Short mmCIF file of C-alpha atoms and ligand atoms in Angstrom, two decimals:
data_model
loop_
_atom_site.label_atom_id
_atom_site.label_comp_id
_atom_site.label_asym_id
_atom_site.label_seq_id
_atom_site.Cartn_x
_atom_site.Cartn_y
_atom_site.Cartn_z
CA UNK A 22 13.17 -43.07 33.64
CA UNK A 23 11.86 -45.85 31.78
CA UNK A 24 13.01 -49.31 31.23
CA UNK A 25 16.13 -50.70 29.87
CA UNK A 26 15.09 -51.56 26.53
CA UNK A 27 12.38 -48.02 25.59
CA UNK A 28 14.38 -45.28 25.95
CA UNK A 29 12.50 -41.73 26.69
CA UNK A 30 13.12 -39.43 24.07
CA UNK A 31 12.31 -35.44 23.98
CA UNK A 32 12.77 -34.06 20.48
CA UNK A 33 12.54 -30.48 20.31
CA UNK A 34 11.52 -29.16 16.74
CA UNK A 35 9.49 -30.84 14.83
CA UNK A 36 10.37 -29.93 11.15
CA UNK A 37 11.88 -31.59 8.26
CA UNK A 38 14.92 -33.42 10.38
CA UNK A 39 12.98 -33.58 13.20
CA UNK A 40 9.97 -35.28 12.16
CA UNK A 41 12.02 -37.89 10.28
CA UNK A 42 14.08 -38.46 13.33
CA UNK A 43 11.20 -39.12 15.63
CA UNK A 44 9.45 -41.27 13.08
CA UNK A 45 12.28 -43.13 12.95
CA UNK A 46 13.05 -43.75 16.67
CA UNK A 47 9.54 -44.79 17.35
CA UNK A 48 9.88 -47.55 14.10
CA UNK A 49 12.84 -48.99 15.87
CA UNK A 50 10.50 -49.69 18.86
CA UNK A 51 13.12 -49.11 21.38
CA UNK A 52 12.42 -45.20 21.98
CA UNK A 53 9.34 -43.56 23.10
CA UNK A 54 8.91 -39.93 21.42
CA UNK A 55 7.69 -36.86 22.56
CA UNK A 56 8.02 -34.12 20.42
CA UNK A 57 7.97 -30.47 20.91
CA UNK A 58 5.91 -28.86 17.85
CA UNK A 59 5.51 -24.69 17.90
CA UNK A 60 4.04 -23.15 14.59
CA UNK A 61 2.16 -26.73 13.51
CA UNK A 62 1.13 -28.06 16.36
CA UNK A 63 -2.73 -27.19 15.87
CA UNK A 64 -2.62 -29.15 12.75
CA UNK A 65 -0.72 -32.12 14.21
CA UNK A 66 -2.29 -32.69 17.23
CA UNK A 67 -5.48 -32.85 14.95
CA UNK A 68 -4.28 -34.14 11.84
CA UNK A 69 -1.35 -36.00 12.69
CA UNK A 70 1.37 -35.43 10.23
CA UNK A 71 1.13 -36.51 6.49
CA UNK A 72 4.93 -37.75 5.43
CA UNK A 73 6.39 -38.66 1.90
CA UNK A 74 9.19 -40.38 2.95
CA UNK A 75 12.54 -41.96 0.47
CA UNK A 76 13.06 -44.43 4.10
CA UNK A 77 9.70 -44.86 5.36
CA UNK A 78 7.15 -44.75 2.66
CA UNK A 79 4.06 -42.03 3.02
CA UNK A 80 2.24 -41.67 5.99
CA UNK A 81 -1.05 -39.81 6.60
CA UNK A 82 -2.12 -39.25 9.78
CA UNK A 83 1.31 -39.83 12.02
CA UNK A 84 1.91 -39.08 15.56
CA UNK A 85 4.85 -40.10 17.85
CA UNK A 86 4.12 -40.89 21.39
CA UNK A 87 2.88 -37.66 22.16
CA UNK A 88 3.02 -34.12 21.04
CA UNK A 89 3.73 -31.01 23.29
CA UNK A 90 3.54 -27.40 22.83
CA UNK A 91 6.65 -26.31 24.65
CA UNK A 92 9.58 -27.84 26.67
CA UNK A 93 7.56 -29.85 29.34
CA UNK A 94 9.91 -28.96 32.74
CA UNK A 95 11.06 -31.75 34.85
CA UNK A 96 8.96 -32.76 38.27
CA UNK A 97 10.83 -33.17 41.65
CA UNK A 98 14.20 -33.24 40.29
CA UNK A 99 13.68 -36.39 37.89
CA UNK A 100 13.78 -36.04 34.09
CA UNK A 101 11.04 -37.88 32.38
CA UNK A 102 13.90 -38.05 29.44
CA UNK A 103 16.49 -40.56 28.97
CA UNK A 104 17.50 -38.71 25.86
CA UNK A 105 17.12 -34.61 25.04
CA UNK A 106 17.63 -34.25 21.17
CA UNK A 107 17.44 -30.66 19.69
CA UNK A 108 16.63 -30.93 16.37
CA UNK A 109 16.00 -27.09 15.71
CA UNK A 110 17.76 -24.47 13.96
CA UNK A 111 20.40 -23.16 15.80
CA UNK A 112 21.02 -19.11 15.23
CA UNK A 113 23.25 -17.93 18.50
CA UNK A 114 22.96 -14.13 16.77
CA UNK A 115 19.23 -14.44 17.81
CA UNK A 116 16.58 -15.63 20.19
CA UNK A 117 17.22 -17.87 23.32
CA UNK A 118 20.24 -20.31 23.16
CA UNK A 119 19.69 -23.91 22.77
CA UNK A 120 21.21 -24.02 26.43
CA UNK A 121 18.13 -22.45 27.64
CA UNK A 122 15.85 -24.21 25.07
CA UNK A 123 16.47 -27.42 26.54
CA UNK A 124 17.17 -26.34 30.19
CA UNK A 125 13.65 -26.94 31.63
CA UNK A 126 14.09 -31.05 30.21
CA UNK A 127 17.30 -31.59 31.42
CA UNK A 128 18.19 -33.08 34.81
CA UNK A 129 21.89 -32.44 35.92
CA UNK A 130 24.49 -35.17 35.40
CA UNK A 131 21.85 -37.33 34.26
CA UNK A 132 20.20 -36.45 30.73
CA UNK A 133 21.82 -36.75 27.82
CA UNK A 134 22.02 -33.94 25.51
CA UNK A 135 21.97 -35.03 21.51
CA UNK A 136 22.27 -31.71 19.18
CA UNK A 137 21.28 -32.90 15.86
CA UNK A 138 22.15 -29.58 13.99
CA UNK A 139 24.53 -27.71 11.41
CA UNK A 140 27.82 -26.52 12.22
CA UNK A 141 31.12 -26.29 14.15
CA UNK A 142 31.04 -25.76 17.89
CA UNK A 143 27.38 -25.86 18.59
CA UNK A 144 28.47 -28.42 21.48
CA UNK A 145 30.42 -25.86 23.52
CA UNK A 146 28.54 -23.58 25.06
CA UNK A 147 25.99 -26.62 25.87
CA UNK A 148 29.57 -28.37 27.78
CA UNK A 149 29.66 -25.08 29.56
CA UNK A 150 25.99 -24.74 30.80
CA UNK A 151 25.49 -28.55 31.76
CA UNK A 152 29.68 -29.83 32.79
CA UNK A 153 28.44 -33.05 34.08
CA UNK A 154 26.02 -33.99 31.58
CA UNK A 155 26.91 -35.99 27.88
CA UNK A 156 26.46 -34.20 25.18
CA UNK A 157 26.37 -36.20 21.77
CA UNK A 158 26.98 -34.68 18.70
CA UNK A 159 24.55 -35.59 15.75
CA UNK A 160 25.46 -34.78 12.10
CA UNK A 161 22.40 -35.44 9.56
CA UNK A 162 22.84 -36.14 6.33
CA UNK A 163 19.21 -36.29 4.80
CA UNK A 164 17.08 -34.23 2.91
CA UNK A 165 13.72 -33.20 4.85
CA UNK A 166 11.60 -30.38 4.77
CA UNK A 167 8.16 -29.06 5.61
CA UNK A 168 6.10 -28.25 2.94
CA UNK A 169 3.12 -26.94 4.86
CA UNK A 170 2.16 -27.49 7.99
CA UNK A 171 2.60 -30.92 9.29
CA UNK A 172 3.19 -32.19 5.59
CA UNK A 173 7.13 -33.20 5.27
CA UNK A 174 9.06 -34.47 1.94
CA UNK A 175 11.96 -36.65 2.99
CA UNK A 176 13.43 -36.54 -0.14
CA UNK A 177 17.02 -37.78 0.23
CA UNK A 178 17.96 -40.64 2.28
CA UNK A 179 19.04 -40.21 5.94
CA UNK A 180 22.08 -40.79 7.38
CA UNK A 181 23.14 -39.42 10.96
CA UNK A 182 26.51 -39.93 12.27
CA UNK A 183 26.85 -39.69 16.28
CA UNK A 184 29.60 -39.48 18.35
CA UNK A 185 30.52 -38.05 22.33
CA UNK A 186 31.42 -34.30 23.08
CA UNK A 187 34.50 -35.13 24.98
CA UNK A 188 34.49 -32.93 28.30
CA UNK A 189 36.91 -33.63 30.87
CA UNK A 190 34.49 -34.05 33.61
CA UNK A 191 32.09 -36.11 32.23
CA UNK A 192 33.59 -39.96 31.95
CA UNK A 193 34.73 -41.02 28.38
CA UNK A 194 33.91 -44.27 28.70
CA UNK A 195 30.21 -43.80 30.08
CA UNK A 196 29.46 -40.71 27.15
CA UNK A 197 31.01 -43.24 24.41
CA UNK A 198 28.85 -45.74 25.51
CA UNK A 199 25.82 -43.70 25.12
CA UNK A 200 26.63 -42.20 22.07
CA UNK A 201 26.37 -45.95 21.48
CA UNK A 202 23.19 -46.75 23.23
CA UNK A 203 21.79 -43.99 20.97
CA UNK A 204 22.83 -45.37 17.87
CA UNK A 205 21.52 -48.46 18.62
CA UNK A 206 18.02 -47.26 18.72
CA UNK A 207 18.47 -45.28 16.16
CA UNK A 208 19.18 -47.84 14.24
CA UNK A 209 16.58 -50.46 15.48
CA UNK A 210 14.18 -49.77 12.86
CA UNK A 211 16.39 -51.19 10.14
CA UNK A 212 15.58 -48.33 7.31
CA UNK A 213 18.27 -45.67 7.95
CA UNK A 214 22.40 -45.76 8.02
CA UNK A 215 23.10 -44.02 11.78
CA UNK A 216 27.30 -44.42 12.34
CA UNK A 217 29.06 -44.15 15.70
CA UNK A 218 31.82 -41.70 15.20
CA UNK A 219 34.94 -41.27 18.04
CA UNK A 220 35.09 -37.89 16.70
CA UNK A 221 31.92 -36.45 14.90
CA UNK A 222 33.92 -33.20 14.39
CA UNK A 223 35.51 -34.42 11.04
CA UNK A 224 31.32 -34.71 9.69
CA UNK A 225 31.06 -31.67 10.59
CA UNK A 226 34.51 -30.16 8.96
CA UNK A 227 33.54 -32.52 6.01
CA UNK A 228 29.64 -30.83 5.50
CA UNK A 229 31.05 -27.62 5.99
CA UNK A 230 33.37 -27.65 2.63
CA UNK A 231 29.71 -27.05 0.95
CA UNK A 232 27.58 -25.48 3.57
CA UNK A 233 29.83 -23.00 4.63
CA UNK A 234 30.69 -22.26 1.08
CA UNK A 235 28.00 -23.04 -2.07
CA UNK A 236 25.07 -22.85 0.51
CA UNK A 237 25.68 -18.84 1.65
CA UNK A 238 26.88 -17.72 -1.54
CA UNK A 239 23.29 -19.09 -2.64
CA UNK A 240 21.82 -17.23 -0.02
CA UNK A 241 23.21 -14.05 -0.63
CA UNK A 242 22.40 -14.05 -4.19
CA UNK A 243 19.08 -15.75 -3.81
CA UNK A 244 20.57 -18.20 -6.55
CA UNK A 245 20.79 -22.22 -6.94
CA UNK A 246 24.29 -23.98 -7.27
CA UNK A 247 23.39 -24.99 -10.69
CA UNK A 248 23.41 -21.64 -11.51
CA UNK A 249 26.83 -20.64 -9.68
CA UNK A 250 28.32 -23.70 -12.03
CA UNK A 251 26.73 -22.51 -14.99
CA UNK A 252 28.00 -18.85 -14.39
CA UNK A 253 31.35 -19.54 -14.18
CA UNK A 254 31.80 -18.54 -10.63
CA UNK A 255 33.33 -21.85 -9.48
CA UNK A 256 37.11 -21.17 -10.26
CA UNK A 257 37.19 -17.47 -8.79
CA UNK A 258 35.18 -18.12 -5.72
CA UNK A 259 33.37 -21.09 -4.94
CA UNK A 260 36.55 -23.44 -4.86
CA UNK A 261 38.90 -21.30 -3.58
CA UNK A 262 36.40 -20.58 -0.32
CA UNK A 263 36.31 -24.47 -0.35
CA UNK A 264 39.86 -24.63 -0.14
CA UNK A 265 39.85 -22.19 2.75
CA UNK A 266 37.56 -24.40 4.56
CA UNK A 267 39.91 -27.59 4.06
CA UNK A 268 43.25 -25.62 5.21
CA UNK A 269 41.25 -24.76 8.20
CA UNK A 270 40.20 -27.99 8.62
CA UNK A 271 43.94 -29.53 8.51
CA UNK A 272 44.83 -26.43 10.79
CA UNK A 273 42.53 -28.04 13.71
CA UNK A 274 43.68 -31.51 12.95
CA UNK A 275 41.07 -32.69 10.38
CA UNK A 276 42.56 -33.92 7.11
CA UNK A 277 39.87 -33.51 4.45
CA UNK A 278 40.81 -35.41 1.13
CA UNK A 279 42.24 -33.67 -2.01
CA UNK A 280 39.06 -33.97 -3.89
CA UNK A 281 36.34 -32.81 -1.44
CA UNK A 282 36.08 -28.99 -3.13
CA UNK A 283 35.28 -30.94 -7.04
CA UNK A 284 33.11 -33.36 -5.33
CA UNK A 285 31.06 -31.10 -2.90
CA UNK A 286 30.99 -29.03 -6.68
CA UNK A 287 29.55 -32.04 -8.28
CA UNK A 288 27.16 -33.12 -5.63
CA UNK A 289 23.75 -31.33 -6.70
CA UNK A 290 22.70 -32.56 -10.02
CA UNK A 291 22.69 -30.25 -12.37
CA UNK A 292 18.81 -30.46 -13.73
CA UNK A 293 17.09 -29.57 -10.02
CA UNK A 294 18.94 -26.56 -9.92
CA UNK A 295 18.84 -26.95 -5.86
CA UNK A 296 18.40 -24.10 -3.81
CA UNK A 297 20.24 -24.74 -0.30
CA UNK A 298 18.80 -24.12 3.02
CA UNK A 299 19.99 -21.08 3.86
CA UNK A 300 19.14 -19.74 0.67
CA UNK A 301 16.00 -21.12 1.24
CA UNK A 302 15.52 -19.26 4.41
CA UNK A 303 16.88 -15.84 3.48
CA UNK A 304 13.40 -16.64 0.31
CA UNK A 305 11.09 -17.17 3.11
CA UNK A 306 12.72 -14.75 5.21
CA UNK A 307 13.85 -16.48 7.78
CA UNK A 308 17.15 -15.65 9.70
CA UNK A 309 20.17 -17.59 8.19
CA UNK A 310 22.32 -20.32 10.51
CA UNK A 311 25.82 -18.66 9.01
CA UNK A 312 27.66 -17.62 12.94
CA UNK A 313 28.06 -21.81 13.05
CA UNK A 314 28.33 -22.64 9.30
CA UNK A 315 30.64 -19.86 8.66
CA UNK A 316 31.41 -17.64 11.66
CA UNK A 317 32.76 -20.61 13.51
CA UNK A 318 35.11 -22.26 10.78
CA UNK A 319 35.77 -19.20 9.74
CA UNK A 320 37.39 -18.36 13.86
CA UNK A 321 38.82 -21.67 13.96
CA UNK A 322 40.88 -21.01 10.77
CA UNK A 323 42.04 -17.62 11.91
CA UNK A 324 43.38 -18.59 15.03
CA UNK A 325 45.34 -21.32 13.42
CA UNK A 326 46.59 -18.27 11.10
CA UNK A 327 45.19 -19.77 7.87
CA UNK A 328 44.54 -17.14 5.44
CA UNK A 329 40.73 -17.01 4.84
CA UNK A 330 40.28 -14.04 2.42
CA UNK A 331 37.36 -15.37 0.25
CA UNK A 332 35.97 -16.50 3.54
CA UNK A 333 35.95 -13.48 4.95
CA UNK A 334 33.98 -11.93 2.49
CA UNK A 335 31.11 -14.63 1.98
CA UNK A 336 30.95 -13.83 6.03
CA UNK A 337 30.71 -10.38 5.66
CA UNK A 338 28.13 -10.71 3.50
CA UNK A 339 25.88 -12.64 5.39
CA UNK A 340 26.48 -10.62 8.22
CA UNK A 341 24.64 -8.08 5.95
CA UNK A 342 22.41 -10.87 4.86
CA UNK A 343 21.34 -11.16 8.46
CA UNK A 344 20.82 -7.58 9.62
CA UNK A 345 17.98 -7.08 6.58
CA UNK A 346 16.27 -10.24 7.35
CA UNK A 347 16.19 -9.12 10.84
CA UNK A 348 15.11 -5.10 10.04
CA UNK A 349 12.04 -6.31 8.02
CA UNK A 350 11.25 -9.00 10.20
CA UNK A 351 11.38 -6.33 13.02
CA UNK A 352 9.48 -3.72 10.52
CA UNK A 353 12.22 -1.73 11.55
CA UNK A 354 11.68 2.14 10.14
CA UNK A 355 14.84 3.76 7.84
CA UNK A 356 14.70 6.45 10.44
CA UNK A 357 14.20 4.30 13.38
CA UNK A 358 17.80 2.68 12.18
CA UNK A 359 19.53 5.65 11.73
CA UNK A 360 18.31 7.05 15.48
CA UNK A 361 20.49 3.92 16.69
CA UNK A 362 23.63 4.28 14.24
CA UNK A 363 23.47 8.05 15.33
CA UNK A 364 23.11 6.65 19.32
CA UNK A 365 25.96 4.35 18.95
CA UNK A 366 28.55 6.56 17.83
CA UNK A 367 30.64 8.00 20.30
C1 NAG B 421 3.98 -41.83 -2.29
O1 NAG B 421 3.13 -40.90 -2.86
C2 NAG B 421 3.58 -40.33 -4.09
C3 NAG B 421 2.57 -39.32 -4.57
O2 NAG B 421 2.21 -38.45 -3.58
C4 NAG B 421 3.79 -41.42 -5.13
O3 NAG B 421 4.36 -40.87 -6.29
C5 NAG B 421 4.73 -42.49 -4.55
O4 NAG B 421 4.82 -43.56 -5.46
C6 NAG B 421 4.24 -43.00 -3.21
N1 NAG B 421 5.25 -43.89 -2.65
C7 NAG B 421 4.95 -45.06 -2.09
C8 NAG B 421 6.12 -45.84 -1.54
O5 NAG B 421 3.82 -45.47 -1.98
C1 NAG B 422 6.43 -33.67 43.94
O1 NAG B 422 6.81 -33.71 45.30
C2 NAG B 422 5.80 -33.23 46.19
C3 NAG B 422 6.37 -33.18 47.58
O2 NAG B 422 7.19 -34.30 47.84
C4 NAG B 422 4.57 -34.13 46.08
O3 NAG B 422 3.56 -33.67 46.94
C5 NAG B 422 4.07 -34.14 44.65
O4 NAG B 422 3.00 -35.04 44.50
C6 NAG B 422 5.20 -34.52 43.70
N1 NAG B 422 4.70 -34.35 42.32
C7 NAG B 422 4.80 -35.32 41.41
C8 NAG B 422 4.17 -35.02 40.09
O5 NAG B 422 5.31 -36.39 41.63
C1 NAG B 423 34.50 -29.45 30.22
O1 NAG B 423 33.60 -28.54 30.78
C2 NAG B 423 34.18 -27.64 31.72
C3 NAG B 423 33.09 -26.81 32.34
O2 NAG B 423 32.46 -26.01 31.40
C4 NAG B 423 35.23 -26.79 31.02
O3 NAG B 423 35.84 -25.92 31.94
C5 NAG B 423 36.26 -27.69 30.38
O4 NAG B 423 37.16 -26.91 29.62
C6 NAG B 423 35.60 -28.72 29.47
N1 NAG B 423 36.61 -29.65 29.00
C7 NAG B 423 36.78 -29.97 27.71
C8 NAG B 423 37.86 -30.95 27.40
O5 NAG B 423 36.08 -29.52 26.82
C1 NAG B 424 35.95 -31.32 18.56
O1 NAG B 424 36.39 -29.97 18.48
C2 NAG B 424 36.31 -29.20 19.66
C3 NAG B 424 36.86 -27.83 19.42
O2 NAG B 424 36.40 -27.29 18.25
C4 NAG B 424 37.05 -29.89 20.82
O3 NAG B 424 36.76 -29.19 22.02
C5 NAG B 424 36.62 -31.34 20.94
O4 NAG B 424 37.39 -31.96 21.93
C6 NAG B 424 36.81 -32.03 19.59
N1 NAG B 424 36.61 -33.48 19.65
C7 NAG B 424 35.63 -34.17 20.25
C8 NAG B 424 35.64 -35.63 20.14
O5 NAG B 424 34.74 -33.66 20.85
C1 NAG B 425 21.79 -25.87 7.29
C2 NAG B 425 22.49 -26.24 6.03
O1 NAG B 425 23.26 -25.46 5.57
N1 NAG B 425 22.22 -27.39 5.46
C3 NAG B 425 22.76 -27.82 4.19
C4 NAG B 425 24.09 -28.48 4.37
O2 NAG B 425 24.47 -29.17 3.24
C5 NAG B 425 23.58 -30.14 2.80
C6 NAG B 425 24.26 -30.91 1.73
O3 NAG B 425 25.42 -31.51 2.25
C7 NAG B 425 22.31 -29.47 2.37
O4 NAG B 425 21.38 -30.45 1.93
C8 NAG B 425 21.75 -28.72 3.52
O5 NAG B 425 20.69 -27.96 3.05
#
């Protein structure tokens, strides 16, 4: 553990988000970074990274405290880590959970666990694994993404909004206050908005009216939203699956305003015709985050008994979505796939 006023800070991923979020921490001067690269670490252990930045200017040449290759494990039972963020993509239909990601960092009833990602319910089954640990809840509002290795364009401001996991067995007060703590480093630097929220799960309700909406229909069609506005697909699909969203939303006790669906609508200008991120995955073919940005709202609506029709299908559709990103990632033969639909049937 370090002193009272430098907290030490694992971030895990070092993309678009991440990047920005350690660069950030270390310009408040009350965090000390190390951050977990994978496919750029050559270059930024060399190179440092080179960062165009709306909040911090450009940077060539940048390094937090120190770069790492994978999770470092703790030694003799104490975390080096004050703070464990996760700052990855989070895709529970694939790969080792973010539970087991983060495992080797965490000390029990001591770390606390920060999950800056997309979607609903990321924070439970990290409550399950670790029951006596804090787990903060991080939405991110910015606009960040790698353009090469270890080159990021922050290209739309940041804004993070943080607030407690509540878990019966972890003290409200104590997780509250370090939801706190962490927004007050996060904040230090003076160049980004970072909000405490008592309950971050109305962020994520509220992001989810577009991302679980605009963003896979994008994906699926490989398209831009300025193209689902000029096609007339708004009426028919877009706002009515934005609607679903907000009835589901009110169903678990989150009352989005009336206006949400035309502004989430209105939100991309029109002229950048903006490809989202997942449909910017499914291009580079990369799997797509849709179990948590539409699986999970999609579950939560259900079981309130909100109708969720168009839902429903935009789900269905990734699930698709998902299976042929994952056959030609896998180089997965036609014949090959039918040996295991033939093997599965009773
Ligand atoms: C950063 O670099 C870009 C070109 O790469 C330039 O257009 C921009 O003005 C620079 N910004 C600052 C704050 O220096
Ligand atoms: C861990 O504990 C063992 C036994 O107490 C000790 O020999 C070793 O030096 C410790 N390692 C570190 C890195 O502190
Ligand atoms: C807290 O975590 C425990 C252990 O996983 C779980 O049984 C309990 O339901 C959680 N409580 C809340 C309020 O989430
Ligand atoms: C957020 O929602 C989950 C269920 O989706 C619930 O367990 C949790 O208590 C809610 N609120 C907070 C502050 O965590
Ligand atoms: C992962 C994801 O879907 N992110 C998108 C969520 O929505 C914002 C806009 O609110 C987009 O910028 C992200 O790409």
């Amino acid at each position: 553990m370090s002193d009272e006023d430098t907290a030490s800070i694992l971030i895990i991923g070092g993309g678009g988000v991440g990047t920005i979020v350690a660069l950030n921490l270390e310009c408040g001067r009350r965090a000390k970074v190390t951050l977990v690269l994978r496919s750029n670490f050559d270059r930024v252990s060399q190179d440092g990274f080179s960062i165009r930045s709306v909040d911090h200017g450009n940077l060539t040449g940048w390094q937090p405290h120190k770069v790492v290759k994978k999770v470092p494990a703790i030694v003799n039972g104490t975390s080096a880590f004050d703070f464990v963020v996760c700052c990855t993509k989070n895709i529970p239909d694939f790969g080792p959970s973010i539970g087991d990601i983060v495992q080797p960092a965490v000390t029990l009833g001591q770390t606390t666990i920060v999950l800056i990602q997309n979607g609903l319910n990321i924070e439970l089954p990290l409550v399950e694994q670790f029951p006596q640990n804090t787990i903060l809840s991080g939405v991110s509002f910015m606009g960040s993404h790698e353009l090469e290795a270890g080159v990021i364009e922050h290209d739309f401001e940041d804004k993070l909004v943080v607030g407690a996991f509540q878990n019966v067995s972890v003290d409200a007060e104590l997780s509250s206050a370090q939801a706190r703590d962490f927004v007050a480093r996060y904040s230090a630097g003076g160049k980004t908005v970072c909000e405490y929220a008592v309950d971050a799960n109305r962020s994520r309700w509220e992001k989810l009216v577009y991302n679980a909406t605009m963003n896979p229909i994008c994906a699926v069609l490989r398209t831009d939203t300025a193209t689902l506005r000029l096609s007339n697909s708004i009426e028919n699909l877009v706002r009515p699956a934005m609607e679903e969203i907000r009835a589901a939303a009110s169903a678990n006790g989150y009352n989005l305003d009336a206006f949400i669906a035309q502004r989430m609508i209105d939100m991309d200008p029109m002229e950048i015709f903006f490809k989202p991120s997942m449909c910017m995955d499914a291009l580079k073919g990369n799997l797509i985050e849709f179990e948590n940005l539409v699986g999970e709202p999609l579950r939560a609506g259900k079981k309130h008994g909100v109708a969720m029709p168009v839902l429903t299908v935009i789900y269905d559709m990734c699930k698709m979505l998902q299976w042929q990103l994952k056959a030609t990632r896998e180089g997965r033969s036609q014949e090959d796939m039918l040996k295991v639909y033939h093997s599965s049937k009773p």
